[in-house]
Amino acid sequence: MIQSIDRAAHILSSLQGARHLGITELAAILDLPPSTVHGLVKSLQQHGLVAKEPGTSRYMLGPALLKLSNVYLDTLDVRARAMRWTAELARRTGCATRLGVPLFDEVIVIHHNRRPDGSEQMPEIGVTIPAHATALGKVLLAYDPNVADPLLAGELRSLTGSTITDPADLAVQLAQIVERGIAHEEDEAVLGESSIAAPIADRSGQVVAAISVVMPTSEYPPGDTVLNDLREAARNVSRELGAPTWPPAVAPRGSDD
């Protein structure tokens, strides 16, 4: 690992969530001398990855990250292939839909279709959620033991009173997801919101993403029609990506391919 890049990545990570921090605060977080952090921050600022808050000595994430994130989204074949199917799924179910990919022990939403009822809704592209607390993430964990095993060996963070925090309970759910091809989540990430999700595989048979239907908890659990629509959407996207079968098989432990 290249030390300067690792430190710069830690600075960017520390500024997540709209945090505005000064050099002294960043130095304390990174356990580095302020002079070292100052040089790293200035380099990041020159590239637009970090910006200085007007009128203060605090720093925040910079606008260049937005450009990089858009470039990343444009390179994702799974997003391009899935967009028409997620839109159709939203139309058929009357619910919001999400497309998510893994980000370490989280899931990041790379595409979002709002509920087609015209109600005011926040865009969710770029939102990250702990994988164990959302149906999208549970799907990705269920099909990749290399990510799930370390997570199950540690502590699971609680987001609401309904979040599963017992690794044994989560392990049971992951086994059921593989058996059924569907993940469920009720009030675990956000109170009043629940979801179901299914896996998307590529030509190698590896699960590369998950697709979900998001609904108010008052409408949960979904009926068989919604479940079938979700399965069909996941199967269609996987077929477009060249997946040989659906639902896919679980990746073997120790495999990064």
Protein backbone atom coordinates (compact mmCIF):
# COMPACT_ATOMS: atom_id res chain seq x y z
CA MET A 1 0.00 0.00 0.00
CA ILE A 2 1.34 3.45 -0.94
CA GLN A 3 1.36 5.49 2.26
CA SER A 4 0.53 8.91 0.81
CA ILE A 5 -2.41 7.54 -1.19
CA ASP A 6 -3.67 5.66 1.86
CA ARG A 7 -3.51 8.83 3.95
CA ALA A 8 -5.25 10.90 1.27
CA ALA A 9 -8.01 8.29 1.08
CA HIS A 10 -8.45 8.51 4.86
CA ILE A 11 -8.81 12.28 4.62
CA LEU A 12 -11.54 11.96 1.99
CA SER A 13 -13.27 9.29 4.05
CA SER A 14 -13.13 11.50 7.15
CA LEU A 15 -14.92 14.29 5.25
CA GLN A 16 -17.83 12.08 4.24
CA GLY A 17 -21.33 12.93 5.37
CA ALA A 18 -20.95 16.67 4.73
CA ARG A 19 -18.37 16.96 7.50
CA HIS A 20 -16.29 20.14 7.61
CA LEU A 21 -13.02 19.66 9.49
CA GLY A 22 -9.91 21.68 10.18
CA ILE A 23 -6.31 20.54 9.85
CA THR A 24 -5.99 19.92 13.59
CA GLU A 25 -9.12 17.77 13.64
CA LEU A 26 -7.99 15.76 10.62
CA ALA A 27 -4.55 15.32 12.16
CA ALA A 28 -6.14 13.89 15.31
CA ILE A 29 -8.28 11.49 13.29
CA LEU A 30 -5.34 10.28 11.22
CA ASP A 31 -2.88 10.40 14.13
CA LEU A 32 -0.43 12.40 12.02
CA PRO A 33 1.42 15.70 12.49
CA PRO A 34 -0.65 18.71 11.36
CA SER A 35 2.12 19.73 8.95
CA THR A 36 1.84 16.37 7.16
CA VAL A 37 -1.95 16.61 6.95
CA HIS A 38 -1.73 20.20 5.74
CA GLY A 39 0.46 19.16 2.79
CA LEU A 40 -1.89 16.32 1.87
CA VAL A 41 -4.98 18.53 2.10
CA LYS A 42 -3.38 21.23 -0.07
CA SER A 43 -2.53 18.63 -2.73
CA LEU A 44 -6.10 17.31 -2.69
CA GLN A 45 -7.38 20.88 -2.89
CA GLN A 46 -5.31 21.59 -6.02
CA HIS A 47 -7.05 18.67 -7.74
CA GLY A 48 -10.51 19.74 -6.60
CA LEU A 49 -10.96 16.70 -4.38
CA VAL A 50 -11.09 18.88 -1.26
CA ALA A 51 -12.40 22.45 -0.95
CA LYS A 52 -11.97 25.07 1.76
CA GLU A 53 -15.12 26.31 3.43
CA PRO A 54 -15.51 30.03 2.62
CA GLY A 55 -14.47 32.30 5.47
CA THR A 56 -13.16 29.50 7.70
CA SER A 57 -10.15 27.23 8.08
CA ARG A 58 -12.21 24.07 7.65
CA TYR A 59 -12.22 21.76 4.65
CA MET A 60 -14.91 19.72 2.93
CA LEU A 61 -15.17 17.34 -0.02
CA GLY A 62 -14.51 19.02 -3.36
CA PRO A 63 -16.50 19.24 -6.61
CA ALA A 64 -14.09 17.02 -8.57
CA LEU A 65 -15.47 14.03 -6.69
CA LEU A 66 -18.86 14.59 -8.33
CA LYS A 67 -17.27 14.45 -11.77
CA LEU A 68 -15.38 11.28 -10.87
CA SER A 69 -18.53 9.67 -9.49
CA ASN A 70 -20.43 10.42 -12.70
CA VAL A 71 -17.61 8.93 -14.75
CA TYR A 72 -17.74 5.83 -12.58
CA LEU A 73 -21.48 5.46 -13.07
CA ASP A 74 -21.11 5.86 -16.85
CA THR A 75 -18.63 2.97 -16.99
CA LEU A 76 -20.91 0.50 -15.21
CA ASP A 77 -22.39 -1.90 -17.74
CA VAL A 78 -24.79 -3.27 -15.14
CA ARG A 79 -26.30 0.20 -14.65
CA ALA A 80 -26.75 0.78 -18.37
CA ARG A 81 -28.35 -2.64 -18.82
CA ALA A 82 -30.59 -2.34 -15.77
CA MET A 83 -32.07 1.13 -16.17
CA ARG A 84 -35.03 0.22 -18.37
CA TRP A 85 -35.83 -2.81 -16.22
CA THR A 86 -35.74 -0.85 -12.93
CA ALA A 87 -38.00 1.79 -14.50
CA GLU A 88 -40.43 -0.90 -15.63
CA LEU A 89 -40.31 -2.52 -12.21
CA ALA A 90 -41.21 0.81 -10.57
CA ARG A 91 -44.10 1.23 -13.01
CA ARG A 92 -45.46 -2.27 -12.42
CA THR A 93 -45.18 -2.22 -8.62
CA GLY A 94 -45.91 1.46 -7.97
CA CYS A 95 -42.86 1.50 -5.69
CA ALA A 96 -39.39 3.02 -5.79
CA THR A 97 -36.61 0.80 -7.10
CA ARG A 98 -32.88 0.79 -6.43
CA LEU A 99 -29.85 -0.76 -8.06
CA GLY A 100 -26.89 -1.33 -5.74
CA VAL A 101 -23.33 -2.62 -5.92
CA PRO A 102 -20.94 -3.59 -3.11
CA LEU A 103 -18.63 -1.08 -1.44
CA PHE A 104 -16.63 -3.05 1.14
CA ASP A 105 -19.16 -3.84 3.90
CA GLU A 106 -21.71 -1.36 2.53
CA VAL A 107 -23.91 -1.14 -0.54
CA ILE A 108 -23.92 1.96 -2.74
CA VAL A 109 -27.00 2.92 -4.74
CA ILE A 110 -25.97 3.47 -8.38
CA HIS A 111 -29.44 3.97 -9.81
CA HIS A 112 -32.77 4.99 -8.30
CA ASN A 113 -36.27 5.16 -9.75
CA ARG A 114 -38.70 7.17 -7.68
CA ARG A 115 -42.22 6.03 -6.92
CA PRO A 116 -44.34 6.82 -9.99
CA ASP A 117 -47.06 8.51 -7.94
CA GLY A 118 -45.57 11.99 -8.38
CA SER A 119 -44.89 12.47 -4.67
CA GLU A 120 -41.85 14.43 -3.52
CA GLN A 121 -38.88 12.11 -3.07
CA MET A 122 -35.17 12.61 -2.52
CA PRO A 123 -32.75 11.26 -5.17
CA GLU A 124 -30.71 8.40 -3.74
CA ILE A 125 -27.90 7.81 -6.24
CA GLY A 126 -24.63 7.69 -4.32
CA VAL A 127 -26.25 6.83 -0.99
CA THR A 128 -24.36 4.18 0.99
CA ILE A 129 -26.00 1.87 3.52
CA PRO A 130 -24.44 -0.79 5.77
CA ALA A 131 -24.92 -4.02 3.86
CA HIS A 132 -26.42 -5.95 6.77
CA ALA A 133 -29.22 -3.39 7.22
CA THR A 134 -30.72 -3.40 3.73
CA ALA A 135 -32.16 -5.99 1.38
CA LEU A 136 -29.74 -4.90 -1.37
CA GLY A 137 -26.76 -5.49 0.88
CA LYS A 138 -28.03 -8.77 2.25
CA VAL A 139 -28.24 -10.13 -1.29
CA LEU A 140 -24.65 -9.13 -1.99
CA LEU A 141 -23.46 -10.64 1.30
CA ALA A 142 -25.37 -13.88 0.72
CA TYR A 143 -23.65 -14.49 -2.59
CA ASP A 144 -20.13 -13.45 -1.52
CA PRO A 145 -18.83 -15.27 1.59
CA ASN A 146 -15.50 -13.45 1.28
CA VAL A 147 -17.26 -10.23 2.31
CA ALA A 148 -19.87 -11.82 4.58
CA ASP A 149 -17.50 -13.91 6.72
CA PRO A 150 -15.46 -10.99 8.17
CA LEU A 151 -18.65 -9.03 8.76
CA LEU A 152 -20.25 -11.93 10.63
CA ALA A 153 -17.13 -12.22 12.78
CA GLY A 154 -17.47 -8.65 14.10
CA GLU A 155 -20.07 -6.33 15.55
CA LEU A 156 -23.07 -5.29 13.45
CA ARG A 157 -24.02 -1.62 13.76
CA SER A 158 -27.61 -0.75 14.65
CA LEU A 159 -29.38 1.89 12.56
CA THR A 160 -32.85 1.38 14.05
CA GLY A 161 -34.38 -0.77 16.73
CA SER A 162 -35.18 -3.33 14.02
CA THR A 163 -31.67 -3.67 12.58
CA ILE A 164 -30.31 -7.21 12.86
CA THR A 165 -27.22 -6.99 15.06
CA ASP A 166 -26.79 -10.67 15.96
CA PRO A 167 -24.37 -12.30 13.48
CA ALA A 168 -26.03 -15.68 14.00
CA ASP A 169 -29.42 -14.29 13.00
CA LEU A 170 -27.91 -12.60 9.95
CA ALA A 171 -26.17 -15.84 8.93
CA VAL A 172 -29.54 -17.64 8.98
CA GLN A 173 -31.04 -14.93 6.78
CA LEU A 174 -28.17 -15.11 4.28
CA ALA A 175 -28.67 -18.87 3.91
CA GLN A 176 -32.40 -18.31 3.28
CA ILE A 177 -31.64 -15.67 0.65
CA VAL A 178 -29.54 -18.14 -1.35
CA GLU A 179 -32.31 -20.72 -1.04
CA ARG A 180 -35.09 -18.36 -2.15
CA GLY A 181 -33.25 -15.83 -4.34
CA ILE A 182 -34.93 -12.96 -2.47
CA ALA A 183 -33.86 -10.80 0.49
CA HIS A 184 -36.22 -9.00 2.87
CA GLU A 185 -35.72 -6.01 5.17
CA GLU A 186 -38.31 -4.36 7.41
CA ASP A 187 -37.50 -1.03 9.10
CA GLU A 188 -33.84 -2.04 9.46
CA ALA A 189 -32.18 0.94 7.77
CA VAL A 190 -34.91 3.59 7.99
CA LEU A 191 -38.02 3.48 10.15
CA GLY A 192 -41.14 3.36 8.03
CA GLU A 193 -39.32 1.96 5.00
CA SER A 194 -38.92 -1.68 3.98
CA SER A 195 -37.60 -3.46 0.92
CA ILE A 196 -37.04 -6.68 -0.96
CA ALA A 197 -34.13 -7.41 -3.30
CA ALA A 198 -32.83 -9.98 -5.77
CA PRO A 199 -29.36 -10.72 -7.22
CA ILE A 200 -28.00 -9.71 -10.63
CA ALA A 201 -25.25 -11.87 -12.15
CA ASP A 202 -22.88 -11.35 -15.09
CA ARG A 203 -21.60 -13.73 -17.76
CA SER A 204 -19.25 -15.41 -15.30
CA GLY A 205 -22.19 -16.20 -13.03
CA GLN A 206 -20.87 -13.86 -10.34
CA VAL A 207 -23.32 -11.59 -8.52
CA VAL A 208 -22.29 -8.04 -9.39
CA ALA A 209 -25.30 -6.07 -8.20
CA ALA A 210 -28.73 -6.30 -6.62
CA ILE A 211 -32.07 -4.76 -7.52
CA SER A 212 -34.70 -3.84 -4.94
CA VAL A 213 -38.26 -2.67 -4.52
CA VAL A 214 -38.69 -0.13 -1.71
CA MET A 215 -42.05 0.45 -0.06
CA PRO A 216 -43.58 2.05 3.03
CA THR A 217 -43.62 -0.42 5.91
CA SER A 218 -47.38 0.05 6.03
CA GLU A 219 -47.49 -1.80 2.67
CA TYR A 220 -45.11 -4.56 3.77
CA PRO A 221 -44.93 -7.50 3.18
CA PRO A 222 -45.33 -7.39 -0.58
CA GLY A 223 -47.67 -9.72 -2.42
CA ASP A 224 -46.66 -12.51 -4.78
CA THR A 225 -47.11 -10.27 -7.81
CA VAL A 226 -44.44 -7.83 -6.56
CA LEU A 227 -42.10 -10.70 -5.72
CA ASN A 228 -42.53 -12.18 -9.18
CA ASP A 229 -41.99 -8.80 -10.85
CA LEU A 230 -38.75 -8.37 -8.89
CA ARG A 231 -37.49 -11.83 -9.82
CA GLU A 232 -38.32 -11.22 -13.47
CA ALA A 233 -36.48 -7.88 -13.50
CA ALA A 234 -33.38 -9.41 -11.89
CA ARG A 235 -33.49 -12.33 -14.32
CA ASN A 236 -33.81 -10.00 -17.33
CA VAL A 237 -30.87 -7.80 -16.31
CA SER A 238 -28.76 -10.87 -15.62
CA ARG A 239 -29.68 -12.29 -19.02
CA GLU A 240 -28.59 -9.05 -20.71
CA LEU A 241 -25.25 -9.31 -18.89
CA GLY A 242 -24.81 -12.84 -20.22
CA ALA A 243 -25.51 -14.78 -17.04
CA PRO A 244 -25.83 -18.51 -17.85
CA THR A 245 -28.42 -19.20 -15.13
CA TRP A 246 -30.62 -17.43 -12.60
CA PRO A 247 -30.68 -17.43 -9.64
CA PRO A 248 -26.88 -17.53 -9.53
CA ALA A 249 -24.62 -19.74 -7.46
CA VAL A 250 -22.74 -18.55 -4.39
CA ALA A 251 -19.14 -17.52 -5.04
CA PRO A 252 -16.60 -19.97 -3.55
CA ARG A 253 -14.65 -18.77 -0.53
CA GLY A 254 -11.22 -17.42 -1.38
CA SER A 255 -12.23 -16.45 -4.93
CA ASP A 256 -11.91 -12.80 -5.99
CA ASP A 257 -13.15 -13.44 -9.55
